[in-house]
Coordinates of C-alpha atoms and ligand atoms in Angstrom, one line a residue:
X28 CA -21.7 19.9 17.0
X29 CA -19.5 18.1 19.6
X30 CA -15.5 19.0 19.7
X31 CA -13.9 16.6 18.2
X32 CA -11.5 14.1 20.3
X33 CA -8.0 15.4 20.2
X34 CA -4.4 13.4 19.6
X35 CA -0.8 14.1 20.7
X36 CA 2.0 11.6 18.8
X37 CA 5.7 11.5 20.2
X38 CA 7.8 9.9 18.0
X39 CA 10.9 8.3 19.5
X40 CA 14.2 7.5 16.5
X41 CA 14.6 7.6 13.1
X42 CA 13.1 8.8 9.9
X43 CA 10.7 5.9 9.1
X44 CA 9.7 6.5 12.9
X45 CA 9.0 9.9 12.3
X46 CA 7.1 9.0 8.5
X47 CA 5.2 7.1 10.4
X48 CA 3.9 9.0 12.8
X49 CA 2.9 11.3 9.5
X50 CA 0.9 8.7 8.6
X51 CA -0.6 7.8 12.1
X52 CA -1.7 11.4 12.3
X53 CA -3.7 10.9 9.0
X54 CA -5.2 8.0 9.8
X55 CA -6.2 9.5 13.1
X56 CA -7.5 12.9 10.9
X57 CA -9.8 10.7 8.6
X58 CA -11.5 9.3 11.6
X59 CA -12.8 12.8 13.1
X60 CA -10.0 13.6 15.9
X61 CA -8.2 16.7 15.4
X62 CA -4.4 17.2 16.8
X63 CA -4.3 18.6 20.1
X64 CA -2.8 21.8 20.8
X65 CA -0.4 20.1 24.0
X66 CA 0.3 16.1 25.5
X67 CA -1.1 17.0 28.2
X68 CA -4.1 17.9 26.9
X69 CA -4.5 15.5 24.1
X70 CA -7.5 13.0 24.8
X71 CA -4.9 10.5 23.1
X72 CA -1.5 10.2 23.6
X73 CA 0.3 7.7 21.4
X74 CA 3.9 7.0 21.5
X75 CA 5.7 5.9 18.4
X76 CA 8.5 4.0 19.7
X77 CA 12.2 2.9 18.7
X78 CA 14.2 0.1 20.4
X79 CA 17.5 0.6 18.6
X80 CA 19.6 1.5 21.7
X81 CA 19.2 0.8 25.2
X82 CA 18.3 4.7 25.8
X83 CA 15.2 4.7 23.4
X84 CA 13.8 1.9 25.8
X85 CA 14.1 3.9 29.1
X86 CA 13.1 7.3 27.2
X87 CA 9.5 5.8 26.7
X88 CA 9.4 4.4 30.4
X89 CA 10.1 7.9 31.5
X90 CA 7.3 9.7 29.4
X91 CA 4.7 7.5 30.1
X92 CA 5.6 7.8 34.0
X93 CA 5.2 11.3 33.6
X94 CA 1.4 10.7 32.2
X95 CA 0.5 8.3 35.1
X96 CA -0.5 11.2 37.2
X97 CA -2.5 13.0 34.0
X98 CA -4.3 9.7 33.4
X99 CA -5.2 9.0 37.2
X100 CA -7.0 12.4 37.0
X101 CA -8.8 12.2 33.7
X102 CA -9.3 8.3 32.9
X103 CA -10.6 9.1 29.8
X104 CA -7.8 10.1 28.7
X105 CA -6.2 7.2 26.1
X106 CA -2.5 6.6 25.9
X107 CA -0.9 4.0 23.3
X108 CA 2.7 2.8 22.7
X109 CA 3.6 1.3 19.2
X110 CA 6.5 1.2 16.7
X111 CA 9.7 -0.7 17.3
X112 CA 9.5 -1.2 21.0
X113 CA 6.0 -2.2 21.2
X114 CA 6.9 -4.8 18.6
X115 CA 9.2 -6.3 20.5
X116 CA 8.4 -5.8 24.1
X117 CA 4.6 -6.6 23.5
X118 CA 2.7 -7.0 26.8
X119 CA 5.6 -6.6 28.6
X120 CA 4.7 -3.0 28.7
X121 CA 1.3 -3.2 30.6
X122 CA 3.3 -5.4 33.0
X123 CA 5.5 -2.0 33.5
X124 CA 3.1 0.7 32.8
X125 CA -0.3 -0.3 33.6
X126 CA -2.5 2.7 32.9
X127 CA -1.7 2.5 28.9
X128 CA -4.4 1.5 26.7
X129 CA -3.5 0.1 23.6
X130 CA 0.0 -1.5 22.6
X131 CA 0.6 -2.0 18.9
X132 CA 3.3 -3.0 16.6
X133 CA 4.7 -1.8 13.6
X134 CA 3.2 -4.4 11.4
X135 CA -0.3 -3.5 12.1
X136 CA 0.0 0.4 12.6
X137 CA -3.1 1.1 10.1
X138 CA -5.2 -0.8 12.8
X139 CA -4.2 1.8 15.7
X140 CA -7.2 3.7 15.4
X141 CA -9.9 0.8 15.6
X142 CA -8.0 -0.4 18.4
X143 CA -8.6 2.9 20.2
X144 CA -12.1 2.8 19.6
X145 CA -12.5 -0.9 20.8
X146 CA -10.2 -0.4 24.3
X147 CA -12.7 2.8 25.1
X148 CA -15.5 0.0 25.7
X149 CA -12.9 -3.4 26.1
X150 CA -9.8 -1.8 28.4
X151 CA -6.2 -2.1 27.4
X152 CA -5.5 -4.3 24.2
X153 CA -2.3 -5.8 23.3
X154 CA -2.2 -6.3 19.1
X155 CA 1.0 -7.1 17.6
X156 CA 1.3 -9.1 14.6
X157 CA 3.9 -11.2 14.5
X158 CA 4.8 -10.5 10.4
X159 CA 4.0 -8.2 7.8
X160 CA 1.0 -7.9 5.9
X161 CA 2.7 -8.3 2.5
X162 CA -0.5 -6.3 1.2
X163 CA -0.8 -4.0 3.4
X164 CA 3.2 -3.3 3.5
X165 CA 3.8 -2.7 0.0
X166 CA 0.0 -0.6 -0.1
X167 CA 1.3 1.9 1.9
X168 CA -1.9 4.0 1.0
X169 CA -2.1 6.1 4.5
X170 CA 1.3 7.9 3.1
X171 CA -0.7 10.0 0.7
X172 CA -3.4 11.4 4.0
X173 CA 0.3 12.0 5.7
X174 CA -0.5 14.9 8.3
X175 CA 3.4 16.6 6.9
X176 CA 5.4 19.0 8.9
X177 CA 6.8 20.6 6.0
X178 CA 3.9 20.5 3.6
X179 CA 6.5 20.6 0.8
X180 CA 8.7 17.8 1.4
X181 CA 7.7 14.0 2.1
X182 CA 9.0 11.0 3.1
X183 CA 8.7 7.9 0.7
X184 CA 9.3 4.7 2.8
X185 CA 10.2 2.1 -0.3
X186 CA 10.9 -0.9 1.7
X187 CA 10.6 -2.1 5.1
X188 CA 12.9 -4.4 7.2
X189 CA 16.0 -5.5 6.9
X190 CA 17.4 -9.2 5.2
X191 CA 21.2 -8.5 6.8
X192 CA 22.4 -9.5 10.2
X193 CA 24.9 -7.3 11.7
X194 CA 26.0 -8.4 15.1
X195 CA 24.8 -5.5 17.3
X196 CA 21.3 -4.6 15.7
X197 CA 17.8 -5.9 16.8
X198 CA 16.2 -4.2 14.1
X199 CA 16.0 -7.4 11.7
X200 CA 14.1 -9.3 14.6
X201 CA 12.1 -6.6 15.1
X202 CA 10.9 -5.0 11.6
X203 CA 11.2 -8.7 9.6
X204 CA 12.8 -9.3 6.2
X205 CA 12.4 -6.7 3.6
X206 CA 10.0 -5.6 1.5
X207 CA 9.7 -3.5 -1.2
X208 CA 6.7 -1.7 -2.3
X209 CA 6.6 -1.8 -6.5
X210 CA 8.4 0.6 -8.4
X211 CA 5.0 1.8 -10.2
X212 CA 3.1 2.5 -6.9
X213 CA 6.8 4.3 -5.9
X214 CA 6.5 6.5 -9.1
X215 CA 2.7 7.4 -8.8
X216 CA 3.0 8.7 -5.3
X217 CA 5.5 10.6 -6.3
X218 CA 3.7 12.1 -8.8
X219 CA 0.5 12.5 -6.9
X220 CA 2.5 14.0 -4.1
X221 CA 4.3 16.5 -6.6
X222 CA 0.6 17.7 -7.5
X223 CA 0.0 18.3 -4.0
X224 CA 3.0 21.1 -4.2
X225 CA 5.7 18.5 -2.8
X226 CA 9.0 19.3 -4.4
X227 CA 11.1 17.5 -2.1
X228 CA 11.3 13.5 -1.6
X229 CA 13.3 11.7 0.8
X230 CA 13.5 7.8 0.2
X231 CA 13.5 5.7 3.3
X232 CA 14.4 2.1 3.6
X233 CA 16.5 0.2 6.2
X234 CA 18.8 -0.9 3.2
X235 CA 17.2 1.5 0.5
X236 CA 20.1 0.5 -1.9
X237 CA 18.7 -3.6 -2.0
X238 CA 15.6 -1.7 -2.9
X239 CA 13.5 -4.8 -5.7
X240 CA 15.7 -7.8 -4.6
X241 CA 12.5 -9.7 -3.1
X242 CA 10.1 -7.9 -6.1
X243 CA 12.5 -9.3 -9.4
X244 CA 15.5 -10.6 -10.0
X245 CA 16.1 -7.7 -12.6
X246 CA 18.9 -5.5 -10.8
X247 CA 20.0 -2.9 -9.6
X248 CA 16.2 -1.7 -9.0
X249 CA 17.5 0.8 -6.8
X250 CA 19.0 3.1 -9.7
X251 CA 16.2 2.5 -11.7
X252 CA 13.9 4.0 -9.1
X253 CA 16.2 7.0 -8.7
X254 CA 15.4 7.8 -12.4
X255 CA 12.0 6.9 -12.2
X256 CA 11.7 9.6 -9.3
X257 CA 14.1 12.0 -11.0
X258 CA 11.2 12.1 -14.0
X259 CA 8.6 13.1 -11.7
X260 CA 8.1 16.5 -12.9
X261 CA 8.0 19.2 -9.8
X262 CA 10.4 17.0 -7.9
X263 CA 13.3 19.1 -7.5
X264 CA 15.2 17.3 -4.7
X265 CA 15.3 13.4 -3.8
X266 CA 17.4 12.6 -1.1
X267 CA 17.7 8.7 0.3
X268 CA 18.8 6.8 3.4
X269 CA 20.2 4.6 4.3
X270 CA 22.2 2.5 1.4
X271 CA 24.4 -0.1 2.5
X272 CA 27.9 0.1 1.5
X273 CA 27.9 -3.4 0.6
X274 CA 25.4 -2.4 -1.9
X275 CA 26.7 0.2 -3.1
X276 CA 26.6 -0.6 -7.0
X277 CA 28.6 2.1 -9.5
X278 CA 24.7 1.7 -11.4
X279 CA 23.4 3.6 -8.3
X280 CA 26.6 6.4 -8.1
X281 CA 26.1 6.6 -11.9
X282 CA 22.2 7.4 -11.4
X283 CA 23.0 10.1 -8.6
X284 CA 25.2 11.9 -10.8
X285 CA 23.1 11.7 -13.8
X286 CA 19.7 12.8 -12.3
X287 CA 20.0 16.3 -11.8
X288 CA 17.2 16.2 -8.7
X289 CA 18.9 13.5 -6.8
X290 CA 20.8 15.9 -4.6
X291 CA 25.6 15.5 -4.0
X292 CA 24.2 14.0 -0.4
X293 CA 25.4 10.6 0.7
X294 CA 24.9 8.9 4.2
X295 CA 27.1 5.9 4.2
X296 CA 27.4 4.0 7.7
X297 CA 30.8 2.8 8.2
X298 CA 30.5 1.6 12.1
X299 CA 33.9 1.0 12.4
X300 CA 37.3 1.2 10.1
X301 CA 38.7 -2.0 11.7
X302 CA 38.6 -4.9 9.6
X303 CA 38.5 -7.3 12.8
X304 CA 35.3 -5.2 13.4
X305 CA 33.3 -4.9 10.6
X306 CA 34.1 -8.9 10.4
X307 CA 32.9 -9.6 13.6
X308 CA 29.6 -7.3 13.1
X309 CA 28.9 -9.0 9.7
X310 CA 28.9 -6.0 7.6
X311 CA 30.4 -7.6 4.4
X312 CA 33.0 -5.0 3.9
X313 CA 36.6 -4.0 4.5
X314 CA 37.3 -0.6 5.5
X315 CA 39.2 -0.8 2.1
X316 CA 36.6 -1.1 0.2
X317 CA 34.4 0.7 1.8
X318 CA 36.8 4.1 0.9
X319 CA 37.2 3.0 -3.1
X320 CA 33.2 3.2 -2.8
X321 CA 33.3 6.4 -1.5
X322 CA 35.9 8.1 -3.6
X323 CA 34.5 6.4 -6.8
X324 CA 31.0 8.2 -5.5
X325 CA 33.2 11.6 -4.9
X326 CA 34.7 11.5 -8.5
X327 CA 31.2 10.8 -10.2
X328 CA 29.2 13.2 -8.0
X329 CA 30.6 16.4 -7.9
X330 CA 30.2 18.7 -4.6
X331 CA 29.2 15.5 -2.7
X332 CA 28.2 15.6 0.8
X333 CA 29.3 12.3 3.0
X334 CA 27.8 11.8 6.2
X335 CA 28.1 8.0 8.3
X336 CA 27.0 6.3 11.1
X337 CA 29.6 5.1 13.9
X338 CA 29.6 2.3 16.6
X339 CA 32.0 3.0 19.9
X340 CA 32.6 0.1 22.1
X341 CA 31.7 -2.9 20.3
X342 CA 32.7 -6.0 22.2
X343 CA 36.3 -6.7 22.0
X344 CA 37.4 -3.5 20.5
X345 CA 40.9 -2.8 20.7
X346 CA 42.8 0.5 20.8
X347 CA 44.7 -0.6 17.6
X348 CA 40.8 -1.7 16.3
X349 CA 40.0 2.2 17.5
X350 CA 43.1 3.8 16.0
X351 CA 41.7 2.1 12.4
X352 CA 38.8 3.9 12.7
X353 CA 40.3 7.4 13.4
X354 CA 42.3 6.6 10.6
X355 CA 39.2 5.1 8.0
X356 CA 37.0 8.4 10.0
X357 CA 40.0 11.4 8.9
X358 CA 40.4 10.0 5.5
X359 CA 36.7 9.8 4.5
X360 CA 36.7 13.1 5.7
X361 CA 33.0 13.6 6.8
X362 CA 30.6 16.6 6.1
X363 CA 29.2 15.0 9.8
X364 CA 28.5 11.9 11.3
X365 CA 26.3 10.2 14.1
X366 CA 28.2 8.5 16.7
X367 CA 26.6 5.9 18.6
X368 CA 28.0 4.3 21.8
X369 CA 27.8 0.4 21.5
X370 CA 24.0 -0.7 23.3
X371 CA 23.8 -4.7 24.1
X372 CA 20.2 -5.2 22.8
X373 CA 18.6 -8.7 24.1
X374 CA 19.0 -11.3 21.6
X375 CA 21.7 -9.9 19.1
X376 CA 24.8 -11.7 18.9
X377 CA 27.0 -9.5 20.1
X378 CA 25.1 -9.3 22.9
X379 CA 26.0 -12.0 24.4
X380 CA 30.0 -11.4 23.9
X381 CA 29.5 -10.1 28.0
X382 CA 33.1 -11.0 28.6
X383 CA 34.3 -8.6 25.9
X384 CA 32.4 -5.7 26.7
X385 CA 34.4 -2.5 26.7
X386 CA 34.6 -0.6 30.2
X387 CA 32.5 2.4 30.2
X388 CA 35.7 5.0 30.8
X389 CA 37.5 3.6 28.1
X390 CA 34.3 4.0 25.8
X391 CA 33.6 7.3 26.7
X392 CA 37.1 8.5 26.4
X393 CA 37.4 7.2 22.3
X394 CA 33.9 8.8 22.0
X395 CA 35.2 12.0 22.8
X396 CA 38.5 11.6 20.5
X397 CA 36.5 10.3 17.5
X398 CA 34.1 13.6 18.0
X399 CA 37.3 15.7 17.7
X400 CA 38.0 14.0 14.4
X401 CA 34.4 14.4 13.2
X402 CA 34.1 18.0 14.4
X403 CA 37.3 18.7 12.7
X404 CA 36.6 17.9 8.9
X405 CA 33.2 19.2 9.3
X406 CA 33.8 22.7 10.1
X407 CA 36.7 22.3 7.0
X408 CA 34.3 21.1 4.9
X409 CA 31.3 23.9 5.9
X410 CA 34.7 26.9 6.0
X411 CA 34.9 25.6 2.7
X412 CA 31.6 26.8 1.4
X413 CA 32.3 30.3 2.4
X414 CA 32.2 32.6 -0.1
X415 CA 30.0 30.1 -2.6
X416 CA 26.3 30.4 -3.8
X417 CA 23.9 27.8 -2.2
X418 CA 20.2 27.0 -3.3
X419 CA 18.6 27.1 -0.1
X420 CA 14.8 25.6 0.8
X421 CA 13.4 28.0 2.9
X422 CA 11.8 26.7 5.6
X423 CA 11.2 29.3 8.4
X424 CA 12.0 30.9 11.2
X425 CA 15.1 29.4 13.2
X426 CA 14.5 28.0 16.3
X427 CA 16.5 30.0 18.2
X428 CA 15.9 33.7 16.7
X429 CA 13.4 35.4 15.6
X430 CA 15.5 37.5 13.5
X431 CA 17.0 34.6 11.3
X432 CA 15.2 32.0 8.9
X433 CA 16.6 28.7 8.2
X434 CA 16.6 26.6 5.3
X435 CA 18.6 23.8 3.8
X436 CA 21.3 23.4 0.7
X437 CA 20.9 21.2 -1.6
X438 CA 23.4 19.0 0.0
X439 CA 21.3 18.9 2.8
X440 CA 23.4 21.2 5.3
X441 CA 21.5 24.1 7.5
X442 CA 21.7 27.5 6.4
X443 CA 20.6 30.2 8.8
X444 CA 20.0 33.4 6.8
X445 CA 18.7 36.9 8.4
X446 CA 15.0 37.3 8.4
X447 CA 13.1 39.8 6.2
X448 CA 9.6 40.2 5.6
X449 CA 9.6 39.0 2.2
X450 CA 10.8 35.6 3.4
X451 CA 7.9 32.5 2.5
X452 CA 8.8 29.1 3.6
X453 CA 9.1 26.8 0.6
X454 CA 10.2 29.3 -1.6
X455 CA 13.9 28.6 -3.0
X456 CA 16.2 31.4 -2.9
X457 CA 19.7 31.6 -3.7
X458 CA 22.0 32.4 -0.5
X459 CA 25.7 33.7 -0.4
X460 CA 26.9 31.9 2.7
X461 CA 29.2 34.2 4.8
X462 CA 30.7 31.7 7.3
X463 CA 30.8 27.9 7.9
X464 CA 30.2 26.7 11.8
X465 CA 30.7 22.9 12.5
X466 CA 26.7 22.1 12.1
X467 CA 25.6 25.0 10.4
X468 CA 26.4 27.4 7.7
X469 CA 25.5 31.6 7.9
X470 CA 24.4 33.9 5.0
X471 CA 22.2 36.2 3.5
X472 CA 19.6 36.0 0.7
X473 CA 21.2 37.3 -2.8
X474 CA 17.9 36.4 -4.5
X475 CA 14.5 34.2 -4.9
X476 CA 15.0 31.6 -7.2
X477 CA 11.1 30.8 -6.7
X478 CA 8.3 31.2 -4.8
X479 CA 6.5 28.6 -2.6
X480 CA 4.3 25.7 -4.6
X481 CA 2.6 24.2 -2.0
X482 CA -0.9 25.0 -1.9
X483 CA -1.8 24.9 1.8
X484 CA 0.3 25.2 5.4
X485 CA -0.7 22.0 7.4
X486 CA -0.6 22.5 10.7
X487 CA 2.1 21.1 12.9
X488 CA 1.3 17.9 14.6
X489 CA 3.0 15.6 15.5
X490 CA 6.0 16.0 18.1
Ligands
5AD13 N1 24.3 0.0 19.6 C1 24.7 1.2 19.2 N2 24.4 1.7 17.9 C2 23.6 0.9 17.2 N3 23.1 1.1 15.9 C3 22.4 0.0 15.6 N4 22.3 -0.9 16.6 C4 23.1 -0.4 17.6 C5 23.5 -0.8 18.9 N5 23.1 -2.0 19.3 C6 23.4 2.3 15.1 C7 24.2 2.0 13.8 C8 23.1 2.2 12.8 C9 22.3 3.3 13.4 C10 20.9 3.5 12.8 O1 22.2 2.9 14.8 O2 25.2 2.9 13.7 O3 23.6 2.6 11.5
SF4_14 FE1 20.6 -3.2 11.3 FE2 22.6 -3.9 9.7 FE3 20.0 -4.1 8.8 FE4 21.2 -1.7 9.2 S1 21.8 -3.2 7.7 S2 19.1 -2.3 9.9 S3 22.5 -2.1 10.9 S4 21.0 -5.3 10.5

């Protein structure tokens, strides 16, 4: 019998990014190659690429010019770029990196290994299609052969693209409008996932919360999905991102708090807490509104976890404009937050506001005040669970010590705990936490609330 052809995927940016990559690997599984133990070793490298920020772009130029050399001395080796940057950069990236194979999009990611197979005999192939396969979208059927990390958690993507147009972001143009796979499909994955041992589901969408707006004009499909799931027996934890806080409907807040397996966890970008801002990037909210959402969400959901997204440096942002968002930032008063500083992407409005730009020092220097904020009312709210009870989902030995396992609460926050030999990852245990750090929370097992469900370990593949 010959070895079988080995694979390598790096996945650059977000969630659906990394999903997909899940599902790549499966795809690539079914058709005989097995995951390969290193990139450098991998018969076929494929990069699963994001374009959001400028950095993501120059990332992927840098990996695949350290595989030039690799490929040079073992030509058979394949190399492929595809996601977000592929969509949008198309052939430009032969032009730069010559010695990779295959280029495809996001749209036709089910196709990657075929086109493998045909650029072994053909040379390099560019394949990027220029819209969605409605079919194929809302099909989705590679998510069930995902190759998971965690074999008892999943990602459901419910809908892909994006029908808003804030100023700054490319991912409209790149991902197309949205679509939303149907609710039943939604429900039966669940349910066919649960039997494989999954308990936990997290929802992705760019805009999960305008989940159904293309599929009926019934609404709010979103909360009615959140049920759906929240029926799904073995499902102990659904989780979401991101919803818009445009959308944010009290039908969807009064779902959360009446599922008992949609876990007190909220990711809510605000971008920025001036008005002149959020006008100017098109986000169809005040900062105003934006905190009555939040804190009609905080009285409904008790022991809820806010986290947000945050734009520095958007062209023509004032200090006042700044000073709004420290203000809008400390009153939300975040369990923790990503901060972002402002990337022009090609083609985006704001983009091409070049005489407003905002000098580099100044940006830098309200990045590192903002942090302070941020860094502030997240160690108050983790100092806050000292002393409490958690349900933490094992999930194995930390990173950086052998001696500790780590896990997650239900609100999403990670626990280290100290190791014993007893531990199993996917079992759920009950932890007393003993002291709250900024991004992390310490404590020790009190008991095992269950033991694993999942049925096998898959191994780790992708990167
Ligand atoms: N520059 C900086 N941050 C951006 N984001 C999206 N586009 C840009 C950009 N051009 C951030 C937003 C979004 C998150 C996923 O990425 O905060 O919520
Ligand atoms: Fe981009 Fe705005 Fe759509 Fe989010 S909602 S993906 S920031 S256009």
């Amino acid at each position: 019998m010959s070895t079988p052809r080995t694979f390598a995927i790096h996945t650059f940016g977000c969630q659906m990014n990394e999903h997909d990559s899940e599902r790549l690997a499966g795809l690539l599984v079914n058709e005989g190659l097995a995951p390969a133990s290193s990139e450098a070793e991998a018969d076929v490298v494929i990069f699963n690429t994001c374009t959001i920020r400028e950095n993501a772009d120059l990332k992927l130029y840098s990996a695949l010019g350290h595989l030039k050399a690799a490929k040079a001395a073992r030509p058979s080796m394949q190399i492929a770029v595809g996601g977000c940057m592929a969509q949008h950069e198309r052939g430009r990236i032969l032009e730069r990196a010559g010695w990779v194979d295959v280029v495809f999009g996001t749209h036709n990611l089910h196709e990657a290994p075929a086109l493998l197979r045909r650029a072994q005999t053909q040379g390099p192939i560019v394949d990027v299609a220029d819209a969605p396969d409605p079919v194929v979208n809302r099909d989705m059927a590679p998510a069930l052969s995902a190759v998971r990390e965690l074999p008892w958690a999943a990602w459901m993507t419910i809908q892909t693209g994006c029908d808003n147009s804030c100023s700054y972001c490319i991912v409209p143009d790149v991902r197309g409008g949205e679509i939303s796979r149907p609710l039943a499909d939604l429900v039966a994955e669940a349910q066919m996932l649960a039997a494989s041992g999954v308990t936990e589901i997290t929802v992705l969408g760019q805009n999960v919360n305008s989940y159904g707006r293309d599929l009926t004009k019934r609404r709010p499909l979103f909360a009615e999905l959140l049920r759906s799931l929240g029926e799904v027996e073995g499902i102990e934890r659904i989780r979401f991102t991101s919803p818009h806080p445009k959308d944010l409907r009290p039908e969807t807040i009064a779902a959360m708090a009446e599922t008992p397996s949609v876990c007190p966890q909220l990711h809510l970008p605000l971008q920025s807490g001036s008005n002149r801002v959020l006008r100017a990037m098109r986000r169809g909210y005040t900062a105003e509104r934006y905190l009555e959402r939040l804190a009609a969400a905080r009285v409904s959901i008790p022991d809820l976890a806010v986290s947000t997204d945050l734009i520095v440096g958007y062209p023509g942002e004032t200090e006042a404009d700044f000073d709004e968002t420290l203000a809008v930032v400390a009153e939300a008063d975040y369990d923790s937050a990503f901060t972002f500083i402002y990337s022009p992407r090609e083609g985006t409005r704001a983009a091409a506001m070049t005489d407003a730009f905002v000098p580099d020092d100044v940006i830098k220097d309200r990045f590192e005040r903002l942090k302070l904020v941020l860094d502030r009312s997240a160690l108050r709210a983790h100092a806050a669970r000292e002393g409490r009870l958690e349900e933490v989902l094992l999930e194995g030995p930390s990173r950086r010590s052998a001696d500790r396992w780590s896990g997650r609460t239900r609100q999403g926050k990670l626990v280290h705990v100290d190791a014993d030999a007893q531990m199993r990852p996917g079992a759920l245990v009950e932890v007393l936490v003993e002291h709250g750090a900024p991004y992390h929370l310490m404590g020790h097992v009190t008991r095992v609330l269950r033991p694993p469900r999942h049925k096998v370990r898959i191994a780790l593949s992708v990167s």
